[in-house]
Structures are given as C-alpha cells and as structure tokens.
Amino acid sequence: MSNILIRPPWFVPEREATPERVYLGRREFLKALGIAGAGLVGTSRTGLAAADAVTAGRVPSGPSDAQRHYPAQRNPKFNPGWKLTDEEVVSQYNNFYEFSLVKNRVHQMVGKFVINPWKIEITGLVEKPLVIDMDELLQEMPLEERVYRFRCVEAWSMVVPWTGFPLSKLIEKSKPLSDAKFVRFETFNKPDQAPGMKGSNYPFPYFEGLRMDEAMHPLTLVATGIYGKPMPKQQGAPVRLIVPWKYGYKSIKSIVKLEFVAGQPKTFWEVLAPNEYPFESNVNPAVPHPRWLQSTERVIDTGDRIRTLPFNGYGDQVAKLYGKA
Ligand SMILES: Nc1nc2c(c(=O)[nH]1)N[C@H]1C(S)=C(S)[C@@H](COP(=O)(O)O)O[C@H]1N2
Ligand SMILES: [Mo]
C-alpha cells in the first residue's frame, strides 16, 4: 500500500495501471467496439488482434506487479544525448549462454524461463545475511534510468537506457564486514528452463566478481529494466549487473546470489580462458584480445565502426580506481 504513497509524479496513470501494450491493445479494442456499435461494416484488424493477444496471454509480462515501476525518471547526470541503439536489435542480439550460444536465437529460447517469484541471497562476510524478494527490492530501491555505453569483448557495442539502482545501495543494506574485499555474483541454475545449460560442458551456473571499490562505485548499476520497461528475459530478467567500463561478460545476468569474500573470486570466463578474460577486464583499446584487436567496435544496429575508448569512455570517473587518475 505504501507504494501508492511513494508513487513518483512522472508516472502516467494508464501506463502504471497496465503494461503499455496491454493498454494500447485495450484502447484499440474499445475503438473497434465503438465502430461495431455504430453499425459500421467491418472490424479493426489491429484492435481485434491485440485483444486476442491479451486474452491468449501472449502479451509479455514481467514479475507480478513489476510493470508499474516503469518507466523510471531518467537521471540527467547520465543522459548525455547519445543516439540510442535500436531497441529491437538490442533485444535480439544477446549473449546468454544458458539459453543459446547463438546471439540471435537467445530471445527465442527463453519461453520456459520463470522470473517470478525471484529471490536474491546475500551471504558471506556480512553483518546481515539476507534473502530479498524481487518485488520487495523494486519497492524499496530508488529506480532511475541511465543511458550507458556497453562494450562486449567481442568488439560490438550499444548505447542503451537501463533502469535500476546503484549496487552500493544493496551492499549498504547487507552491511559487509571489514574483511570483505570482493563480491562474488552467481546466476540461476535451472537446466529445465534454460536449454543451453542441459548437458553443457560450461561451468554453470555463471559466476562473476568485482572488487569492493568497483562494486561500490556509483556507476555500477543493478539493472531491472531497459528502454523504460522491465528487463526482457533474454537480457537478464529480472535483475542483472551493469558495469559500463568493463567488458560485457562482467555484467552478469539473472542474479540469484551475492557473496562477500576476502579473496579474489574466480569468474566463469576466467576459468575457461584466463589469458583472454582476466578478472579485471576493463575496456582498453590499447590491449588487444589474444585473437583480435580491441581498438574499434561495431555498433550493433548501424554497423558503424567506431573507436573504442579507454574504460569505455568512463575514465574520468573510474581511472582513479586503478591508479591512473
Ligand atoms: N548469466 C549470464 N550473464 C551474462 C552472459 C551469460 O552468458 N550468462 N553473457 C555476458 C556477455 S558476454 C555479455 S556481452 C552481456 C550481454 O548482454 P545483452 O544480451 O543484454 O547485450 O551479458 C553478459 N552476462
Ligand atoms: Mo560479451
């Protein structure tokens, strides 16, 4: 109930009440009824198709109730006026090995993935071990939208508006002990829902890690949405990490666990190829991957080749973490 009181003023009531597409579908449907009521011949094909999709349950939905948190207000500090990458391209070009190794197939393989209910465990060297329900987290955390550059180690990139909150907020809540120097993150382990996990030789569940100062950095985001909507399953629903100055694999998807540890944890890709995907993995155009250059990147919707920037363009904010201020 308190959610009604904390409802921010920028929400448009219709968008809050129902998912956008359901809302538009209903409006179209009512229009169609209006036409029928007036005795005109024919039906609105759009209207009826949309209404059918609603009743058949084909309209995508996030965790129960999640929809009303979107869109969140864009933080003007992270609204640099860059051209956003095309939303449809972004949602159909994914690395999520739990589902498929083929980027343009991932979005077709997520149908069985259950994202509600969803819990995140916070454990290890903390004063207050916690299990947090996703719905509670959305309620509690101050959601905002931030436009970030995103750079995969495979030399493709995009610019997208994430919705989320600083990871530091979640860390503060769990009160790590002073000997906690790193955070280890883990993804779900559900081979029955994620076809790529079944019989795979990869060391699933996917795991990643950050130094404590990296995790606490104000740019490090826990993302629950993108393009003003709840996170699509193929992009790491219901909750993922975004570390914009590091290669994409550090931005672990569909997180179920955070563990505070004293020593540097191993990471999924580091275990597979330590010389290609080291723990730190800051974007660096001057250091080629052993098998390709990192000096440029391909923008995934336009195909443009652009120069890769040190720390993916976030050097002013993060270089000091690495003694390079
Ligand atoms: N659990 C999990 N998280 C993951 C991956 C993965 O395979 N599994 N792939 C990573 C890689 S290599 C990249 S580039 C990004 C891709 O995110 P996107 O599909 O939203 O662009 O997710 C990262 N997070
Ligand atoms: Mo990646």
Short mmCIF file of C-alpha atoms and ligand atoms in Angstrom, two decimals:
data_model
loop_
_atom_site.label_atom_id
_atom_site.label_comp_id
_atom_site.label_asym_id
_atom_site.label_seq_id
_atom_site.Cartn_x
_atom_site.Cartn_y
_atom_site.Cartn_z
CA MET A 1 0.00 0.00 0.00
CA SER A 2 2.87 2.31 0.79
CA ASN A 3 3.75 2.10 -2.89
CA ILE A 4 0.79 4.31 -3.63
CA LEU A 5 2.18 6.99 -1.35
CA ILE A 6 5.68 6.88 -2.80
CA ARG A 7 4.41 6.88 -6.39
CA PRO A 8 6.56 9.44 -8.18
CA PRO A 9 4.80 12.25 -10.04
CA TRP A 10 6.13 11.39 -13.52
CA PHE A 11 4.08 8.21 -13.84
CA VAL A 12 1.34 8.38 -16.42
CA PRO A 13 -1.62 6.65 -14.75
CA GLU A 14 -2.56 4.43 -17.73
CA ARG A 15 0.99 3.16 -18.09
CA GLU A 16 1.09 2.40 -14.40
CA ALA A 17 -2.19 0.54 -14.34
CA THR A 18 -1.43 -1.85 -17.18
CA PRO A 19 1.51 -2.84 -19.34
CA GLU A 20 1.82 -0.46 -22.23
CA ARG A 21 1.00 -3.00 -24.89
CA VAL A 22 -1.98 -4.33 -23.00
CA TYR A 23 -3.20 -0.79 -22.54
CA LEU A 24 -2.83 0.06 -26.21
CA GLY A 25 -4.45 -3.25 -27.08
CA ARG A 26 -7.48 -2.44 -24.95
CA ARG A 27 -7.78 1.03 -26.37
CA GLU A 28 -7.67 -0.35 -29.88
CA PHE A 29 -10.21 -2.95 -28.83
CA LEU A 30 -12.58 -0.34 -27.46
CA LYS A 31 -12.22 1.63 -30.67
CA ALA A 32 -13.13 -1.49 -32.58
CA LEU A 33 -16.20 -2.00 -30.40
CA GLY A 34 -17.15 1.61 -30.97
CA ILE A 35 -17.08 1.09 -34.69
CA ALA A 36 -19.14 -2.09 -34.38
CA GLY A 37 -21.61 -0.30 -32.08
CA ALA A 38 -22.09 2.44 -34.62
CA GLY A 39 -23.21 -0.20 -37.06
CA LEU A 40 -20.33 0.24 -39.48
CA VAL A 41 -19.29 -2.69 -41.57
CA GLY A 42 -16.02 -4.47 -40.86
CA THR A 43 -13.73 -4.78 -37.85
CA SER A 44 -10.48 -3.20 -36.87
CA ARG A 45 -7.97 -5.91 -37.52
CA THR A 46 -5.38 -4.29 -35.28
CA GLY A 47 -7.85 -3.95 -32.45
CA LEU A 48 -9.10 -7.50 -32.52
CA ALA A 49 -5.62 -8.96 -32.95
CA ALA A 50 -4.38 -7.01 -29.96
CA ALA A 51 -7.33 -8.06 -27.84
CA ASP A 52 -6.84 -11.70 -28.83
CA ALA A 53 -3.21 -11.48 -27.82
CA VAL A 54 -4.23 -10.21 -24.39
CA THR A 55 -6.78 -12.93 -23.73
CA ALA A 56 -4.42 -15.62 -25.05
CA GLY A 57 -1.80 -14.39 -22.57
CA ARG A 58 0.76 -13.72 -25.25
CA VAL A 59 1.45 -10.19 -24.10
CA PRO A 60 4.74 -10.40 -22.23
CA SER A 61 4.71 -9.70 -18.54
CA GLY A 62 7.49 -9.28 -16.03
CA PRO A 63 7.38 -10.27 -12.38
CA SER A 64 3.89 -9.69 -10.99
CA ASP A 65 3.31 -6.07 -10.45
CA ALA A 66 6.76 -5.10 -11.75
CA GLN A 67 5.42 -3.15 -14.68
CA ARG A 68 4.17 -0.25 -12.60
CA HIS A 69 7.74 0.76 -11.74
CA TYR A 70 8.42 1.73 -15.37
CA PRO A 71 9.38 3.99 -16.89
CA ALA A 72 11.55 5.46 -14.14
CA GLN A 73 12.75 9.02 -14.38
CA ARG A 74 15.96 9.45 -16.34
CA ASN A 75 18.84 10.69 -14.22
CA PRO A 76 20.04 13.85 -16.01
CA LYS A 77 23.62 13.08 -14.97
CA PHE A 78 23.53 10.02 -17.21
CA ASN A 79 21.68 11.46 -20.17
CA PRO A 80 24.48 12.52 -22.47
CA GLY A 81 22.37 12.93 -25.60
CA TRP A 82 23.89 9.96 -27.42
CA LYS A 83 21.78 8.25 -30.04
CA LEU A 84 20.23 5.12 -28.52
CA THR A 85 20.75 1.78 -30.21
CA ASP A 86 17.60 0.36 -31.80
CA GLU A 87 15.57 -1.43 -29.11
CA GLU A 88 14.55 -4.36 -31.30
CA VAL A 89 18.12 -5.03 -32.39
CA VAL A 90 19.28 -4.89 -28.77
CA SER A 91 16.62 -7.38 -27.68
CA GLN A 92 17.52 -9.89 -30.39
CA TYR A 93 21.31 -9.86 -30.22
CA ASN A 94 22.29 -11.38 -26.90
CA ASN A 95 24.98 -13.27 -25.11
CA PHE A 96 23.28 -15.57 -22.60
CA TYR A 97 24.93 -18.98 -22.88
CA GLU A 98 22.42 -20.58 -20.51
CA PHE A 99 19.94 -20.37 -23.40
CA SER A 100 21.93 -20.48 -26.62
CA LEU A 101 25.38 -19.75 -27.95
CA VAL A 102 23.78 -18.13 -30.98
CA LYS A 103 23.09 -14.45 -30.30
CA ASN A 104 20.01 -14.08 -32.45
CA ARG A 105 18.44 -17.26 -31.04
CA VAL A 106 18.64 -16.45 -27.33
CA HIS A 107 15.39 -14.48 -27.36
CA GLN A 108 13.59 -17.45 -28.88
CA MET A 109 14.79 -19.87 -26.17
CA VAL A 110 13.64 -18.06 -23.02
CA GLY A 111 9.97 -19.12 -23.08
CA LYS A 112 10.26 -21.55 -20.16
CA PHE A 113 12.38 -19.26 -18.01
CA VAL A 114 10.42 -18.41 -14.84
CA ILE A 115 11.34 -14.99 -13.43
CA ASN A 116 8.65 -14.64 -10.81
CA PRO A 117 8.90 -15.29 -7.91
CA TRP A 118 12.62 -14.44 -7.71
CA LYS A 119 14.85 -14.20 -4.68
CA ILE A 120 18.38 -12.90 -4.21
CA GLU A 121 20.53 -14.26 -1.42
CA ILE A 122 23.16 -12.03 0.15
CA THR A 123 25.68 -14.02 2.10
CA GLY A 124 29.32 -14.44 3.12
CA LEU A 125 31.21 -11.82 5.11
CA VAL A 126 28.23 -9.68 6.09
CA GLU A 127 26.70 -8.50 9.30
CA LYS A 128 23.21 -9.17 7.97
CA PRO A 129 22.81 -12.17 5.66
CA LEU A 130 19.63 -11.58 3.66
CA VAL A 131 17.22 -13.17 1.26
CA ILE A 132 15.42 -10.47 -0.68
CA ASP A 133 12.38 -10.96 -2.83
CA MET A 134 12.49 -9.20 -6.18
CA ASP A 135 9.15 -7.46 -5.66
CA GLU A 136 10.38 -6.04 -2.35
CA LEU A 137 13.61 -4.90 -3.93
CA LEU A 138 11.72 -2.99 -6.64
CA GLN A 139 9.58 -1.42 -3.97
CA GLU A 140 12.44 -0.39 -1.80
CA MET A 141 15.14 0.79 -4.17
CA PRO A 142 15.13 4.20 -5.86
CA LEU A 143 14.75 3.26 -9.54
CA GLU A 144 16.20 5.61 -12.12
CA GLU A 145 17.07 5.46 -15.80
CA ARG A 146 20.64 5.88 -17.03
CA VAL A 147 21.96 5.93 -20.58
CA TYR A 148 25.20 3.94 -20.70
CA ARG A 149 27.60 2.72 -23.35
CA PHE A 150 28.01 -1.07 -23.33
CA ARG A 151 31.03 -2.80 -24.89
CA CYS A 152 31.35 -6.58 -25.37
CA VAL A 153 34.81 -8.13 -25.51
CA GLU A 154 33.82 -9.41 -28.98
CA ALA A 155 34.10 -5.79 -30.21
CA TRP A 156 30.43 -4.93 -30.61
CA SER A 157 28.74 -2.14 -28.69
CA MET A 158 25.49 -0.36 -27.97
CA VAL A 159 24.09 2.65 -26.11
CA VAL A 160 21.02 1.82 -24.02
CA PRO A 161 18.84 3.25 -21.25
CA TRP A 162 18.98 0.88 -18.26
CA THR A 163 16.58 1.17 -15.34
CA GLY A 164 17.98 0.29 -11.95
CA PHE A 165 19.74 1.48 -8.83
CA PRO A 166 23.35 1.69 -7.67
CA LEU A 167 24.72 -1.62 -6.39
CA SER A 168 26.10 0.35 -3.42
CA LYS A 169 22.52 0.67 -2.09
CA LEU A 170 22.13 -3.09 -1.91
CA ILE A 171 25.59 -3.54 -0.42
CA GLU A 172 24.90 -0.96 2.29
CA LYS A 173 21.73 -2.82 3.19
CA SER A 174 23.62 -6.03 3.89
CA LYS A 175 26.44 -4.38 5.88
CA PRO A 176 29.59 -6.22 4.71
CA LEU A 177 32.31 -6.83 7.31
CA SER A 178 35.66 -5.05 7.01
CA ASP A 179 37.42 -8.17 5.72
CA ALA A 180 35.04 -8.39 2.74
CA LYS A 181 37.26 -7.28 -0.17
CA PHE A 182 35.35 -8.74 -3.14
CA VAL A 183 31.78 -9.58 -4.15
CA ARG A 184 31.03 -12.81 -5.99
CA PHE A 185 27.83 -12.94 -8.07
CA GLU A 186 26.00 -16.05 -9.24
CA THR A 187 23.28 -16.70 -11.85
CA PHE A 188 20.37 -19.16 -11.52
CA ASN A 189 20.89 -22.90 -12.07
CA LYS A 190 17.81 -24.26 -13.84
CA PRO A 191 18.66 -26.54 -16.76
CA ASP A 192 14.98 -27.40 -17.18
CA GLN A 193 14.23 -23.78 -18.01
CA ALA A 194 17.41 -22.87 -19.84
CA PRO A 195 18.13 -25.24 -22.74
CA GLY A 196 21.76 -24.19 -23.09
CA MET A 197 22.54 -25.47 -19.59
CA LYS A 198 21.43 -29.02 -20.29
CA GLY A 199 24.35 -31.36 -20.87
CA SER A 200 26.67 -28.39 -21.29
CA ASN A 201 30.39 -28.53 -20.55
CA TYR A 202 30.41 -24.92 -19.40
CA PRO A 203 30.90 -24.48 -15.63
CA PHE A 204 27.33 -23.28 -14.96
CA PRO A 205 25.86 -21.58 -13.02
CA TYR A 206 27.56 -18.44 -14.44
CA PHE A 207 29.57 -16.53 -11.86
CA GLU A 208 31.37 -13.21 -11.77
CA GLY A 209 33.10 -10.90 -9.34
CA LEU A 210 34.12 -7.35 -8.54
CA ARG A 211 36.49 -5.72 -6.12
CA MET A 212 34.67 -3.99 -3.30
CA ASP A 213 35.62 -0.50 -4.53
CA GLU A 214 34.39 -1.39 -8.04
CA ALA A 215 31.15 -2.74 -6.60
CA MET A 216 30.63 0.41 -4.52
CA HIS A 217 31.41 2.76 -7.42
CA PRO A 218 28.42 4.99 -8.26
CA LEU A 219 28.45 3.87 -11.93
CA THR A 220 27.93 0.21 -11.01
CA LEU A 221 24.26 -0.47 -11.54
CA VAL A 222 21.82 -3.21 -10.59
CA ALA A 223 19.53 -3.17 -13.63
CA THR A 224 15.94 -4.37 -13.55
CA GLY A 225 14.76 -2.77 -16.79
CA ILE A 226 15.74 -1.34 -20.15
CA TYR A 227 14.07 1.12 -22.53
CA GLY A 228 11.62 2.10 -19.81
CA LYS A 229 10.28 -1.44 -19.38
CA PRO A 230 11.03 -4.45 -17.18
CA MET A 231 14.12 -6.35 -18.34
CA PRO A 232 13.34 -8.84 -21.12
CA LYS A 233 14.24 -12.41 -20.16
CA GLN A 234 16.97 -12.61 -22.79
CA GLN A 235 18.68 -9.57 -21.30
CA GLY A 236 18.90 -10.97 -17.79
CA ALA A 237 15.49 -10.65 -16.17
CA PRO A 238 14.59 -9.93 -13.52
CA VAL A 239 17.85 -8.47 -12.24
CA ARG A 240 21.37 -8.13 -13.61
CA LEU A 241 24.54 -6.17 -13.13
CA ILE A 242 25.83 -3.37 -15.38
CA VAL A 243 29.49 -2.35 -15.07
CA PRO A 244 29.85 0.04 -18.03
CA TRP A 245 33.65 0.45 -18.01
CA LYS A 246 34.30 -3.31 -18.19
CA TYR A 247 33.77 -5.84 -20.97
CA GLY A 248 30.21 -7.14 -21.19
CA TYR A 249 30.79 -10.52 -19.54
CA LYS A 250 31.34 -8.80 -16.19
CA SER A 251 27.68 -7.64 -16.38
CA ILE A 252 26.21 -10.90 -15.09
CA LYS A 253 22.55 -11.63 -15.86
CA SER A 254 19.67 -13.07 -13.79
CA ILE A 255 21.46 -12.91 -10.43
CA VAL A 256 20.39 -15.13 -7.54
CA LYS A 257 23.30 -14.67 -5.16
CA LEU A 258 25.84 -12.12 -3.91
CA GLU A 259 28.59 -13.40 -1.67
CA PHE A 260 31.10 -11.15 0.10
CA VAL A 261 34.53 -12.76 0.23
CA ALA A 262 38.07 -11.93 1.36
CA GLY A 263 39.99 -13.26 -1.64
CA GLN A 264 39.58 -12.58 -5.36
CA PRO A 265 36.91 -14.98 -6.62
CA LYS A 266 37.20 -16.93 -9.87
CA THR A 267 34.91 -15.90 -12.72
CA PHE A 268 33.17 -18.01 -15.37
CA TRP A 269 35.18 -16.77 -18.35
CA GLU A 270 38.42 -16.61 -16.39
CA VAL A 271 38.10 -20.31 -15.56
CA LEU A 272 37.56 -21.06 -19.27
CA ALA A 273 40.40 -18.90 -20.64
CA PRO A 274 42.39 -16.91 -18.04
CA ASN A 275 44.64 -15.21 -20.61
CA GLU A 276 41.65 -13.99 -22.65
CA TYR A 277 39.22 -12.97 -19.90
CA PRO A 278 41.06 -11.90 -16.75
CA PHE A 279 39.28 -10.85 -13.59
CA GLU A 280 39.73 -7.10 -14.06
CA SER A 281 38.70 -6.80 -17.72
CA ASN A 282 38.46 -3.04 -18.05
CA VAL A 283 37.73 -1.92 -21.61
CA ASN A 284 41.11 -0.99 -23.07
CA PRO A 285 41.64 -0.25 -26.78
CA ALA A 286 45.42 -0.48 -26.32
CA VAL A 287 45.40 -4.11 -25.20
CA PRO A 288 44.31 -6.49 -27.95
CA HIS A 289 42.49 -9.69 -27.13
CA PRO A 290 44.85 -12.59 -27.96
CA ARG A 291 42.73 -13.31 -31.06
CA TRP A 292 41.55 -9.86 -32.24
CA LEU A 293 42.10 -6.11 -31.87
CA GLN A 294 40.18 -4.06 -29.32
CA SER A 295 40.89 -0.64 -30.85
CA THR A 296 37.49 -0.34 -32.54
CA GLU A 297 33.98 -1.67 -32.06
CA ARG A 298 30.92 -2.28 -34.25
CA VAL A 299 27.67 -0.55 -33.28
CA ILE A 300 25.12 -3.37 -33.48
CA ASP A 301 22.24 -1.57 -35.21
CA THR A 302 24.01 0.70 -37.70
CA GLY A 303 27.07 -1.48 -38.27
CA ASP A 304 29.25 1.63 -37.89
CA ARG A 305 32.83 1.06 -36.74
CA ILE A 306 33.83 3.48 -34.03
CA ARG A 307 36.91 3.90 -31.89
CA THR A 308 36.94 2.15 -28.55
CA LEU A 309 37.67 4.42 -25.62
CA PRO A 310 39.76 3.61 -22.54
CA PHE A 311 37.43 2.43 -19.76
CA ASN A 312 34.71 2.55 -22.43
CA GLY A 313 34.61 6.33 -22.06
CA TYR A 314 34.26 6.33 -18.26
CA GLY A 315 37.93 7.07 -17.47
CA ASP A 316 37.18 10.39 -15.79
CA GLN A 317 35.13 8.54 -13.25
CA VAL A 318 36.96 5.25 -12.77
CA ALA A 319 40.64 5.59 -13.79
CA LYS A 320 41.48 6.56 -10.23
CA LEU A 321 40.40 3.10 -9.03
CA TYR A 322 43.35 1.74 -10.98
CA GLY A 323 45.91 4.37 -10.03
CA LYS A 324 45.53 6.10 -13.41
CA ALA A 325 43.92 9.36 -12.44
N1 LIG B 1 24.39 -15.30 -16.73
C1 LIG B 1 24.99 -14.76 -17.82
N2 LIG B 1 25.28 -13.45 -17.82
C2 LIG B 1 25.89 -12.89 -18.90
C3 LIG B 1 26.26 -13.69 -20.02
C4 LIG B 1 25.92 -15.07 -19.99
O1 LIG B 1 26.19 -15.83 -20.93
N3 LIG B 1 25.28 -15.56 -18.88
N4 LIG B 1 26.90 -13.10 -21.09
C5 LIG B 1 27.64 -11.84 -20.83
C6 LIG B 1 28.13 -11.18 -22.03
S1 LIG B 1 29.47 -11.87 -22.79
C7 LIG B 1 27.59 -10.01 -22.48
S2 LIG B 1 28.28 -9.16 -23.78
C8 LIG B 1 26.35 -9.46 -21.89
C9 LIG B 1 25.28 -9.31 -22.97
O2 LIG B 1 24.15 -8.64 -22.50
P1 LIG B 1 22.95 -8.31 -23.50
O3 LIG B 1 22.49 -9.60 -24.11
O4 LIG B 1 21.90 -7.67 -22.66
O5 LIG B 1 23.51 -7.39 -24.54
O6 LIG B 1 25.83 -10.28 -20.84
C10 LIG B 1 26.80 -10.87 -20.00
N5 LIG B 1 26.14 -11.55 -18.89
MO MO B 2 30.30 -10.23 -24.13
#
